[in-house]
Structure formats: structure tokens, C-alpha cells
């Protein structure tokens, strides 16, 4: 749930929260391009 993601983000210093318009529990299957872009953006910040 979005609330859980927001809670975790608020309580984990330095965390990044990305919300995708994907369906179900497998965003890498329902929105592979958006998932790959979010991962790439994260890795590029390392």
C-alpha cells in the first residue's frame, strides 16, 4: 500500500520513494519500462 511506502520513506534516512502507475505486485511485469527507468535513475545517483 502507498501508505506503507510513505511511512517507510519517512522513517528511513536517505531513502528514495518512487511511485509507479503499475498494477499488481509485480511492477517489473506490468510496467517494465517505468520500473527500469526508476532503477536506472536510482543507480545513476550512486
GROMACS .gro file of C-alpha atoms in nm:
model
   46
    1UNK     CA    1   0.000   0.000   0.000
    2UNK     CA    2   0.108   0.356  -0.070
    3UNK     CA    3   0.075   0.440   0.300
    4UNK     CA    4   0.335   0.179   0.389
    5UNK     CA    5   0.575   0.314   0.129
    6UNK     CA    6   0.526   0.667   0.259
    7UNK     CA    7   0.579   0.553   0.618
    8UNK     CA    8   0.898   0.365   0.533
    9UNK     CA    9   1.028   0.659   0.331
   10UNK     CA   10   0.960   0.897   0.620
   11UNK     CA   11   1.148   0.675   0.864
   12UNK     CA   12   1.448   0.567   0.656
   13UNK     CA   13   1.701   0.847   0.629
   14UNK     CA   14   1.829   0.896   0.275
   15UNK     CA   15   1.559   0.679   0.121
   16UNK     CA   16   1.403   0.738  -0.217
   17UNK     CA   17   1.034   0.674  -0.282
   18UNK     CA   18   0.918   0.617  -0.638
   19UNK     CA   19   0.550   0.558  -0.710
   20UNK     CA   20   0.475   0.383  -1.037
   21UNK     CA   21   0.144   0.366  -1.219
   22UNK     CA   22   0.167  -0.012  -1.230
   23UNK     CA   23  -0.087  -0.274  -1.135
   24UNK     CA   24  -0.044  -0.567  -0.902
   25UNK     CA   25   0.255  -0.678  -0.701
   26UNK     CA   26   0.494  -0.718  -0.995
   27UNK     CA   27   0.564  -0.374  -1.144
   28UNK     CA   28   0.854  -0.520  -1.341
   29UNK     CA   29   0.592  -0.719  -1.535
   30UNK     CA   30   0.305  -0.469  -1.559
   31UNK     CA   31   0.522  -0.161  -1.620
   32UNK     CA   32   0.869  -0.282  -1.719
   33UNK     CA   33   0.983   0.042  -1.884
   34UNK     CA   34   0.886   0.257  -1.586
   35UNK     CA   35   1.046   0.010  -1.346
   36UNK     CA   36   1.370   0.002  -1.544
   37UNK     CA   37   1.375   0.383  -1.561
   38UNK     CA   38   1.328   0.413  -1.184
   39UNK     CA   39   1.609   0.165  -1.121
   40UNK     CA   40   1.837   0.343  -1.368
   41UNK     CA   41   1.766   0.679  -1.206
   42UNK     CA   42   1.849   0.533  -0.864
   43UNK     CA   43   2.172   0.368  -0.979
   44UNK     CA   44   2.281   0.686  -1.157
   45UNK     CA   45   2.263   0.868  -0.822
   46UNK     CA   46   2.505   0.627  -0.654
   0.00000   0.00000   0.00000
